[in-house]
Amino acid sequence: MRNQILNWLDEIDYLSELSDYIALPSRSRNQDETKIAGDFALRLLEKSGLQTRRIPSSGNDVLFGHSLSDPKNPSVLLYGHYDVQPEGDIDLWNTPPFEATKIGDKLFGRGSADNKGQHYAHLMGLRYFKENYPEEFNKVNIKFILDGDEELGSFSLPAVVEQNKELLMADFVIVSDGPSLIETAPTIVGGVRGIVSFQIKIKHNKIDLHSGNFGGVGRSATFDALNLVRTMIDESGKVLIDGFYDDIEELSELEKTALKNLEPVYNKIISDRDITPAIRVNEYSHPFLNEAWPTLNINGLLAGGVKNERRTIIPSETYLSIDCRLVSNQNPEKISRLIKDHIIKWSKTNGIENAIEIDMEGTMAPSTSSLNSKFLNIIQEATRKGFGVEPVLVPRLGGSLPIQLFPRILDRPVFLIPYALADENNHSPNENLDLNYFKSGVITSVELMKLLASKVNDENL
Amino acid sequence: MRNQILNWLDEIDYLSELSDYIALPSRSRNQDETKIAGDFALRLLEKSGLQTRRIPSSGNDVLFGHSLSDPKNPSVLLYGHYDVQPEGDIDLWNTPPFEATKIGDKLFGRGSADNKGQHYAHLMGLRYFKENYPEEFNKVNIKFILDGDEELGSFSLPAVVEQNKELLMADFVIVSDGPSLIETAPTIVGGVRGIVSFQIKIKHNKIDLHSGNFGGVGRSATFDALNLVRTMIDESGKVLIDGFYDDIEELSELEKTALKNLEPVYNKIISDRDITPAIRVNEYSHPFLNEAWPTLNINGLLAGGVKNERRTIIPSETYLSIDCRLVSNQNPEKISRLIKDHIIKWSKTNGIENAIEIDMEGTMAPSTSSLNSKFLNIIQEATRKGFGVEPVLVPRLGGSLPIQLFPRILDRPVFLIPYALADENNHSPNENLDLNYFKSGVITSVELMKLLASKVNDENL
């Protein structure tokens, strides 16, 4: 079947169609662009045999398509996003960002991998499935949703899902986004860590003070900021904020085994990238178990000047930017509140509550789908057939994606199968899609649909 | 006498001469400029009745002039510098930096206050003294030294002083530099704090890491830098580096009294500038006693990004820039070594000695001249007469100046009398000299010479 699908892809000139899609910019904040690209995407959904509609949201429209069967038959919701990141510094691109350019086996262009190319693979899989297996196509409830605000944190999606529960409900959800963990095998991901990020600004005195004339006299915003850090995290990396670790759930045995199996993969990533191992908080903060443990990371610091900007001053302002990655049962709203309470309490104790500003940013909840899910076997089998190699099972990714809304609102598991490689340059210049990997993704989608159709009367599904 | 001197200054058109001096740029790193301005300064020394010479140094020439009397008679060494800071951002200047511009009572231009105008006041005092008191002029040993590298930390001066001890030797040294503490009274300064400054860079990993994928996996340069800070200074500001406080001498009773008397002045400065009080280490870190206690201050911090540059990364590089202000008996070379040893020991304990770079910068020693000095009464009296108001006695300034070389090499006390105001914009755009304050400086110089001449047979001098 592999060769048949590859020939079919060539026949329909998928490369022209995908290139046309990439050539339509759809930067999230540009409503004119997302409208035009959205119309193109809706036609792609229709060409895959789906009935389509635009669903208005508080941001860009959500695009939806479905092909319904007997409600008792298997159902799947496929999620992707049609908005893209801005191109960034154009000088860093080797080819025009909004003109798909094939070089060797790679297709370059903004959105080629994140996420147009990835959901286009699913759409091609559906199109082939419908054309070549029309009977099976009618045995499955297929739902397809394309987010228009993913690059802005999917702020508009939760309300849409909440208001369209019945329309979107399916047995499970498949997301193809992000890169594969390693190049030699496809990756199936059961969950992601959540994230809470925020910035703290401390300001004392109208201007920077001369560190001689006022050293010992005037208060340092920098020293206060570092004193605050001391109260938030100890030298070993343990977070000291009350209640931070309270809601963490123990890993399941299946997750522990899957993570243990990943050890060589992680060790290779760390070795390939020459990464210095982190200070370990406990047995969890182990290279191949980091997804099971939350972190508090200072991602930005600024005060005074360094290098050629060094000045002997007491800085009047200091900025600390922090992100926390959350796991399993941790609630980002609760963690945000604990952090804010901690900072305010500290500032009051030190009599400097008017000198501190806290800027809490948007949050994402962690997502964990059980590795006991009965759909995981189907997903693994489809992926194995699609890529011709055993997929790597990743219980949880270290990063964050806004996918927890499906388990939360629909109470259905969500799994990720990235159809792009680790060097896709997601959000960076020279974003690209490996076309061989993409084609294996198309085959995986066909195999997934065929497997679902074959389970129509399977009591165990 | 005041009016006579003021009339004389007008008659000789001091403003034209000073303006010509300011109009000759003498930026320290420009040897052509310092040569031309130096020739002009040598003529000024000659016009004040001094025999002059250029003394070659490892930097710009040191200019020297003297008028000798009986070696048993009183002697004084006057110190100034003829090099200036670069003008900086020209757009921030309201008038051309190298064209003296009089607006109201202020003369604007680079070097007007730092230091051309200040040592020019001494030169005018000497010229008036010679013309009007020729007999007294011949009773005093007058020595005048003009540094050409002060704005580069006077790196070339110690060797010159060392090699010309006899030539430079005098009973005491007077420096007119820096601004007066308050506008309403002249300031006499007995000492300055020393300084040790350095930068630490910590680097892990080739590039910034994704804080999700590598949070808990990859080591953070930022977290290490902040952990290092924890080992260098505690929450109260107490320095934890072994031996840091060992050599500090207790304040003398005279210094304590003088500092206590300064309390209202310091309180006014703090209140006028709306300065938030520092965390107090102990009884010394009191606003009006800061000069008696050393500090460790983080003057620069940089890692990752803040504000619009925020990224959820584990920063691969972190910079810490630090200055320590030292007091009394502390030796900057010893303190530098203690700091370096501390950092290296910490990095070895943590197994990251290859990830850390320490960049120690030039140091300045603290300078303390005893308030018991028999010359202080003369300086106070001259200043009182020159400004018509009781001078403020400042045992030690919080800042640092390279004046300790005179006590160290010549074993003679050095006192500062700033002839410029606090708003002189030293090193900044729109540097200026208050001409009324300057004129009081000229009178002070005349009074100082007259007093010295009157002490020819005074056993107590």
PDB file of C-alpha atoms in Angstrom, chain B residues 83-292:
ATOM      1  CA  ASP B  83      42.925  64.666  30.552  1.00  0.00           C
ATOM      2  CA  VAL B  84      39.146  64.589  30.145  1.00  0.00           C
ATOM      3  CA  GLN B  85      36.417  62.021  29.548  1.00  0.00           C
ATOM      4  CA  PRO B  86      35.159  61.572  25.981  1.00  0.00           C
ATOM      5  CA  GLU B  87      32.108  63.705  25.259  1.00  0.00           C
ATOM      6  CA  GLY B  88      29.738  60.702  24.896  1.00  0.00           C
ATOM      7  CA  ASP B  89      26.491  61.095  23.007  1.00  0.00           C
ATOM      8  CA  ILE B  90      26.795  64.487  21.338  1.00  0.00           C
ATOM      9  CA  ASP B  91      23.015  64.705  20.892  1.00  0.00           C
ATOM     10  CA  LEU B  92      22.601  64.966  24.666  1.00  0.00           C
ATOM     11  CA  TRP B  93      24.734  68.112  24.877  1.00  0.00           C
ATOM     12  CA  ASN B  94      22.962  71.480  24.732  1.00  0.00           C
ATOM     13  CA  THR B  95      26.202  73.240  23.748  1.00  0.00           C
ATOM     14  CA  PRO B  96      29.306  71.992  21.872  1.00  0.00           C
ATOM     15  CA  PRO B  97      31.362  69.935  24.369  1.00  0.00           C
ATOM     16  CA  PHE B  98      34.697  71.413  23.311  1.00  0.00           C
ATOM     17  CA  GLU B  99      33.571  75.025  23.143  1.00  0.00           C
ATOM     18  CA  ALA B 100      33.236  76.700  26.548  1.00  0.00           C
ATOM     19  CA  THR B 101      29.791  78.314  26.739  1.00  0.00           C
ATOM     20  CA  LYS B 102      28.752  80.610  29.571  1.00  0.00           C
ATOM     21  CA  ILE B 103      25.064  80.458  30.453  1.00  0.00           C
ATOM     22  CA  GLY B 104      24.179  82.492  33.537  1.00  0.00           C
ATOM     23  CA  ASP B 105      26.794  81.727  36.174  1.00  0.00           C
ATOM     24  CA  LYS B 106      27.762  78.394  34.691  1.00  0.00           C
ATOM     25  CA  LEU B 107      30.442  77.571  32.173  1.00  0.00           C
ATOM     26  CA  PHE B 108      29.557  74.522  30.067  1.00  0.00           C
ATOM     27  CA  GLY B 109      32.061  72.251  28.340  1.00  0.00           C
ATOM     28  CA  ARG B 110      33.866  68.923  28.732  1.00  0.00           C
ATOM     29  CA  GLY B 111      36.550  69.350  31.376  1.00  0.00           C
ATOM     30  CA  SER B 112      35.081  72.577  32.732  1.00  0.00           C
ATOM     31  CA  ALA B 113      34.707  70.963  36.163  1.00  0.00           C
ATOM     32  CA  ASP B 114      36.550  67.651  35.728  1.00  0.00           C
ATOM     33  CA  ASN B 115      39.286  68.816  36.081  1.00  0.00           C
ATOM     34  CA  LYS B 116      40.491  71.788  34.049  1.00  0.00           C
ATOM     35  CA  GLY B 117      38.384  74.387  35.864  1.00  0.00           C
ATOM     36  CA  GLN B 118      39.304  73.008  39.276  1.00  0.00           C
ATOM     37  CA  HIS B 119      43.088  72.990  38.890  1.00  0.00           C
ATOM     38  CA  TYR B 120      42.873  76.251  36.895  1.00  0.00           C
ATOM     39  CA  ALA B 121      41.424  77.796  40.083  1.00  0.00           C
ATOM     40  CA  HIS B 122      44.557  76.718  41.975  1.00  0.00           C
ATOM     41  CA  LEU B 123      46.739  78.087  39.163  1.00  0.00           C
ATOM     42  CA  MET B 124      44.888  81.423  39.288  1.00  0.00           C
ATOM     43  CA  GLY B 125      45.304  81.477  43.073  1.00  0.00           C
ATOM     44  CA  LEU B 126      49.044  80.911  42.677  1.00  0.00           C
ATOM     45  CA  ARG B 127      49.310  83.599  39.967  1.00  0.00           C
ATOM     46  CA  TYR B 128      47.501  86.152  42.135  1.00  0.00           C
ATOM     47  CA  PHE B 129      49.584  85.147  45.154  1.00  0.00           C
ATOM     48  CA  LYS B 130      52.852  85.609  43.249  1.00  0.00           C
ATOM     49  CA  GLU B 131      51.825  88.967  41.758  1.00  0.00           C
ATOM     50  CA  ASN B 132      50.427  90.424  44.961  1.00  0.00           C
ATOM     51  CA  TYR B 133      52.446  88.697  47.683  1.00  0.00           C
ATOM     52  CA  PRO B 134      55.885  88.149  46.041  1.00  0.00           C
ATOM     53  CA  GLU B 135      57.676  87.966  49.380  1.00  0.00           C
ATOM     54  CA  GLU B 136      55.318  85.334  50.791  1.00  0.00           C
ATOM     55  CA  PHE B 137      55.396  83.420  47.506  1.00  0.00           C
ATOM     56  CA  ASN B 138      59.108  82.854  48.050  1.00  0.00           C
ATOM     57  CA  LYS B 139      58.522  81.457  51.539  1.00  0.00           C
ATOM     58  CA  VAL B 140      56.588  78.399  50.358  1.00  0.00           C
ATOM     59  CA  ASN B 141      57.686  75.257  48.483  1.00  0.00           C
ATOM     60  CA  ILE B 142      54.956  74.889  45.862  1.00  0.00           C
ATOM     61  CA  LYS B 143      54.686  71.760  43.737  1.00  0.00           C
ATOM     62  CA  PHE B 144      52.050  71.105  41.120  1.00  0.00           C
ATOM     63  CA  ILE B 145      51.412  67.853  39.310  1.00  0.00           C
ATOM     64  CA  LEU B 146      48.982  67.309  36.456  1.00  0.00           C
ATOM     65  CA  ASP B 147      48.079  63.707  35.632  1.00  0.00           C
ATOM     66  CA  GLY B 148      47.300  62.822  31.984  1.00  0.00           C
ATOM     67  CA  ASP B 149      45.623  59.454  32.608  1.00  0.00           C
ATOM     68  CA  GLU B 150      43.280  60.057  35.511  1.00  0.00           C
ATOM     69  CA  GLU B 151      40.214  59.146  33.451  1.00  0.00           C
ATOM     70  CA  LEU B 152      41.853  55.777  32.797  1.00  0.00           C
ATOM     71  CA  GLY B 153      42.395  55.149  36.515  1.00  0.00           C
ATOM     72  CA  SER B 154      45.783  56.944  36.738  1.00  0.00           C
ATOM     73  CA  PHE B 155      47.472  53.748  35.651  1.00  0.00           C
ATOM     74  CA  SER B 156      50.711  55.557  34.769  1.00  0.00           C
ATOM     75  CA  LEU B 157      50.999  57.749  37.849  1.00  0.00           C
ATOM     76  CA  PRO B 158      52.273  55.395  40.594  1.00  0.00           C
ATOM     77  CA  ALA B 159      55.534  54.670  38.729  1.00  0.00           C
ATOM     78  CA  VAL B 160      56.080  58.392  38.114  1.00  0.00           C
ATOM     79  CA  VAL B 161      55.566  59.214  41.790  1.00  0.00           C
ATOM     80  CA  GLU B 162      57.780  56.295  42.816  1.00  0.00           C
ATOM     81  CA  GLN B 163      60.586  57.456  40.514  1.00  0.00           C
ATOM     82  CA  ASN B 164      60.305  61.144  41.503  1.00  0.00           C
ATOM     83  CA  LYS B 165      59.797  60.937  45.241  1.00  0.00           C
ATOM     84  CA  GLU B 166      62.181  63.784  46.057  1.00  0.00           C
ATOM     85  CA  LEU B 167      60.810  66.035  43.358  1.00  0.00           C
ATOM     86  CA  LEU B 168      57.230  65.529  44.551  1.00  0.00           C
ATOM     87  CA  MET B 169      57.747  65.315  48.299  1.00  0.00           C
ATOM     88  CA  ALA B 170      55.777  67.902  50.260  1.00  0.00           C
ATOM     89  CA  ASP B 171      54.201  68.269  53.678  1.00  0.00           C
ATOM     90  CA  PHE B 172      50.764  67.376  52.390  1.00  0.00           C
ATOM     91  CA  VAL B 173      48.775  66.984  49.189  1.00  0.00           C
ATOM     92  CA  ILE B 174      45.701  68.895  48.051  1.00  0.00           C
ATOM     93  CA  VAL B 175      43.378  67.531  45.367  1.00  0.00           C
ATOM     94  CA  SER B 176      40.493  69.527  43.976  1.00  0.00           C
ATOM     95  CA  ASP B 177      38.301  67.080  42.117  1.00  0.00           C
ATOM     96  CA  GLY B 178      34.828  65.607  42.312  1.00  0.00           C
ATOM     97  CA  PRO B 179      31.822  67.581  43.465  1.00  0.00           C
ATOM     98  CA  SER B 180      31.129  69.294  46.753  1.00  0.00           C
ATOM     99  CA  LEU B 181      28.779  67.313  49.010  1.00  0.00           C
ATOM    100  CA  ILE B 182      26.228  70.091  49.379  1.00  0.00           C
ATOM    101  CA  GLU B 183      25.731  73.370  47.579  1.00  0.00           C
ATOM    102  CA  THR B 184      25.577  75.578  50.633  1.00  0.00           C
ATOM    103  CA  ALA B 185      29.053  74.858  51.944  1.00  0.00           C
ATOM    104  CA  PRO B 186      32.482  73.733  50.709  1.00  0.00           C
ATOM    105  CA  THR B 187      33.564  70.198  51.496  1.00  0.00           C
ATOM    106  CA  ILE B 188      36.911  68.991  52.843  1.00  0.00           C
ATOM    107  CA  VAL B 189      37.449  65.274  52.386  1.00  0.00           C
ATOM    108  CA  GLY B 190      39.951  63.205  54.362  1.00  0.00           C
ATOM    109  CA  GLY B 191      39.659  59.912  52.477  1.00  0.00           C
ATOM    110  CA  VAL B 192      37.891  57.733  49.941  1.00  0.00           C
ATOM    111  CA  ARG B 193      36.800  54.125  49.792  1.00  0.00           C
ATOM    112  CA  GLY B 194      38.762  51.770  47.596  1.00  0.00           C
ATOM    113  CA  ILE B 195      37.247  49.604  44.889  1.00  0.00           C
ATOM    114  CA  VAL B 196      37.582  46.098  43.492  1.00  0.00           C
ATOM    115  CA  SER B 197      35.374  45.286  40.541  1.00  0.00           C
ATOM    116  CA  PHE B 198      35.003  42.162  38.498  1.00  0.00           C
ATOM    117  CA  GLN B 199      32.716  40.284  36.184  1.00  0.00           C
ATOM    118  CA  ILE B 200      31.746  36.633  36.321  1.00  0.00           C
ATOM    119  CA  LYS B 201      30.472  34.753  33.305  1.00  0.00           C
ATOM    120  CA  ILE B 202      28.982  31.301  33.648  1.00  0.00           C
ATOM    121  CA  LYS B 203      28.276  29.266  30.537  1.00  0.00           C
ATOM    122  CA  HIS B 204      26.700  25.859  30.138  1.00  0.00           C
ATOM    123  CA  ASN B 205      25.550  24.131  26.952  1.00  0.00           C
ATOM    124  CA  LYS B 206      26.176  25.344  23.421  1.00  0.00           C
ATOM    125  CA  ILE B 207      22.906  27.235  23.107  1.00  0.00           C
ATOM    126  CA  ASP B 208      19.944  28.293  25.207  1.00  0.00           C
ATOM    127  CA  LEU B 209      17.783  25.232  25.909  1.00  0.00           C
ATOM    128  CA  HIS B 210      13.988  24.942  25.634  1.00  0.00           C
ATOM    129  CA  SER B 211      12.867  25.181  29.269  1.00  0.00           C
ATOM    130  CA  GLY B 212      10.197  22.533  28.724  1.00  0.00           C
ATOM    131  CA  ASN B 213      12.191  19.894  26.905  1.00  0.00           C
ATOM    132  CA  PHE B 214      15.274  20.452  29.064  1.00  0.00           C
ATOM    133  CA  GLY B 215      13.899  21.821  32.346  1.00  0.00           C
ATOM    134  CA  GLY B 216      15.217  19.338  34.907  1.00  0.00           C
ATOM    135  CA  VAL B 217      17.649  17.929  32.325  1.00  0.00           C
ATOM    136  CA  GLY B 218      20.056  20.702  31.335  1.00  0.00           C
ATOM    137  CA  ARG B 219      22.008  22.828  33.791  1.00  0.00           C
ATOM    138  CA  SER B 220      21.154  26.513  34.065  1.00  0.00           C
ATOM    139  CA  ALA B 221      23.969  29.071  33.995  1.00  0.00           C
ATOM    140  CA  THR B 222      21.565  31.512  35.650  1.00  0.00           C
ATOM    141  CA  PHE B 223      20.750  29.231  38.525  1.00  0.00           C
ATOM    142  CA  ASP B 224      24.451  28.584  39.093  1.00  0.00           C
ATOM    143  CA  ALA B 225      25.200  32.318  39.059  1.00  0.00           C
ATOM    144  CA  LEU B 226      22.513  32.953  41.677  1.00  0.00           C
ATOM    145  CA  ASN B 227      23.761  30.028  43.766  1.00  0.00           C
ATOM    146  CA  LEU B 228      27.222  31.588  43.653  1.00  0.00           C
ATOM    147  CA  VAL B 229      25.743  34.885  44.874  1.00  0.00           C
ATOM    148  CA  ARG B 230      24.222  33.016  47.840  1.00  0.00           C
ATOM    149  CA  THR B 231      27.717  31.949  48.864  1.00  0.00           C
ATOM    150  CA  MET B 232      29.152  35.462  48.523  1.00  0.00           C
ATOM    151  CA  ILE B 233      26.596  37.538  50.429  1.00  0.00           C
ATOM    152  CA  ASP B 234      23.784  36.706  52.830  1.00  0.00           C
ATOM    153  CA  GLU B 235      20.243  38.108  52.850  1.00  0.00           C
ATOM    154  CA  SER B 236      21.258  40.944  55.169  1.00  0.00           C
ATOM    155  CA  GLY B 237      24.043  42.071  52.847  1.00  0.00           C
ATOM    156  CA  LYS B 238      26.829  40.584  54.958  1.00  0.00           C
ATOM    157  CA  VAL B 239      29.707  39.427  52.773  1.00  0.00           C
ATOM    158  CA  LEU B 240      30.476  35.728  53.284  1.00  0.00           C
ATOM    159  CA  ILE B 241      33.868  35.606  51.565  1.00  0.00           C
ATOM    160  CA  ASP B 242      36.487  34.366  54.044  1.00  0.00           C
ATOM    161  CA  GLY B 243      38.662  37.173  55.361  1.00  0.00           C
ATOM    162  CA  PHE B 244      36.727  39.969  53.634  1.00  0.00           C
ATOM    163  CA  TYR B 245      36.275  41.988  56.830  1.00  0.00           C
ATOM    164  CA  ASP B 246      39.548  41.005  58.506  1.00  0.00           C
ATOM    165  CA  ASP B 247      41.590  44.169  58.032  1.00  0.00           C
ATOM    166  CA  ILE B 248      39.004  46.832  58.727  1.00  0.00           C
ATOM    167  CA  GLU B 249      40.130  49.399  61.273  1.00  0.00           C
ATOM    168  CA  GLU B 250      37.794  50.878  63.821  1.00  0.00           C
ATOM    169  CA  LEU B 251      36.871  54.500  63.123  1.00  0.00           C
ATOM    170  CA  SER B 252      38.796  57.071  65.144  1.00  0.00           C
ATOM    171  CA  GLU B 253      36.809  59.153  67.619  1.00  0.00           C
ATOM    172  CA  LEU B 254      37.438  62.204  65.412  1.00  0.00           C
ATOM    173  CA  GLU B 255      36.043  60.379  62.369  1.00  0.00           C
ATOM    174  CA  LYS B 256      33.014  59.185  64.330  1.00  0.00           C
ATOM    175  CA  THR B 257      32.293  62.708  65.490  1.00  0.00           C
ATOM    176  CA  ALA B 258      32.777  64.174  62.011  1.00  0.00           C
ATOM    177  CA  LEU B 259      30.474  61.562  60.478  1.00  0.00           C
ATOM    178  CA  LYS B 260      27.901  62.129  63.221  1.00  0.00           C
ATOM    179  CA  ASN B 261      28.015  65.856  62.453  1.00  0.00           C
ATOM    180  CA  LEU B 262      27.275  65.030  58.813  1.00  0.00           C
ATOM    181  CA  GLU B 263      24.009  63.330  59.706  1.00  0.00           C
ATOM    182  CA  PRO B 264      21.752  66.254  58.690  1.00  0.00           C
ATOM    183  CA  VAL B 265      23.658  66.698  55.414  1.00  0.00           C
ATOM    184  CA  TYR B 266      23.315  63.031  54.498  1.00  0.00           C
ATOM    185  CA  ASN B 267      19.675  62.950  55.562  1.00  0.00           C
ATOM    186  CA  LYS B 268      19.004  65.912  53.289  1.00  0.00           C
ATOM    187  CA  ILE B 269      20.748  64.231  50.328  1.00  0.00           C
ATOM    188  CA  ILE B 270      18.739  61.038  50.879  1.00  0.00           C
ATOM    189  CA  SER B 271      15.520  62.946  51.291  1.00  0.00           C
ATOM    190  CA  ASP B 272      16.147  65.281  48.310  1.00  0.00           C
ATOM    191  CA  ARG B 273      16.835  62.306  46.062  1.00  0.00           C
ATOM    192  CA  ASP B 274      14.024  60.190  47.497  1.00  0.00           C
ATOM    193  CA  ILE B 275      16.365  57.267  48.171  1.00  0.00           C
ATOM    194  CA  THR B 276      15.018  54.040  49.670  1.00  0.00           C
ATOM    195  CA  PRO B 277      17.229  53.071  52.642  1.00  0.00           C
ATOM    196  CA  ALA B 278      19.455  50.027  52.172  1.00  0.00           C
ATOM    197  CA  ILE B 279      19.158  46.848  54.185  1.00  0.00           C
ATOM    198  CA  ARG B 280      21.520  47.389  57.119  1.00  0.00           C
ATOM    199  CA  VAL B 281      24.352  44.938  57.681  1.00  0.00           C
ATOM    200  CA  ASN B 282      25.167  46.306  61.129  1.00  0.00           C
ATOM    201  CA  GLU B 283      25.561  49.584  62.940  1.00  0.00           C
ATOM    202  CA  TYR B 284      28.058  50.737  60.295  1.00  0.00           C
ATOM    203  CA  SER B 285      25.726  50.446  57.353  1.00  0.00           C
ATOM    204  CA  HIS B 286      23.953  53.531  58.463  1.00  0.00           C
ATOM    205  CA  PRO B 287      23.298  56.315  55.978  1.00  0.00           C
ATOM    206  CA  PHE B 288      25.840  58.650  57.498  1.00  0.00           C
ATOM    207  CA  LEU B 289      28.399  55.951  58.250  1.00  0.00           C
ATOM    208  CA  ASN B 290      28.528  54.085  54.947  1.00  0.00           C
ATOM    209  CA  GLU B 291      32.054  55.292  54.241  1.00  0.00           C
ATOM    210  CA  ALA B 292      33.272  53.278  57.210  1.00  0.00           C
TER     211      ALA B 292
END
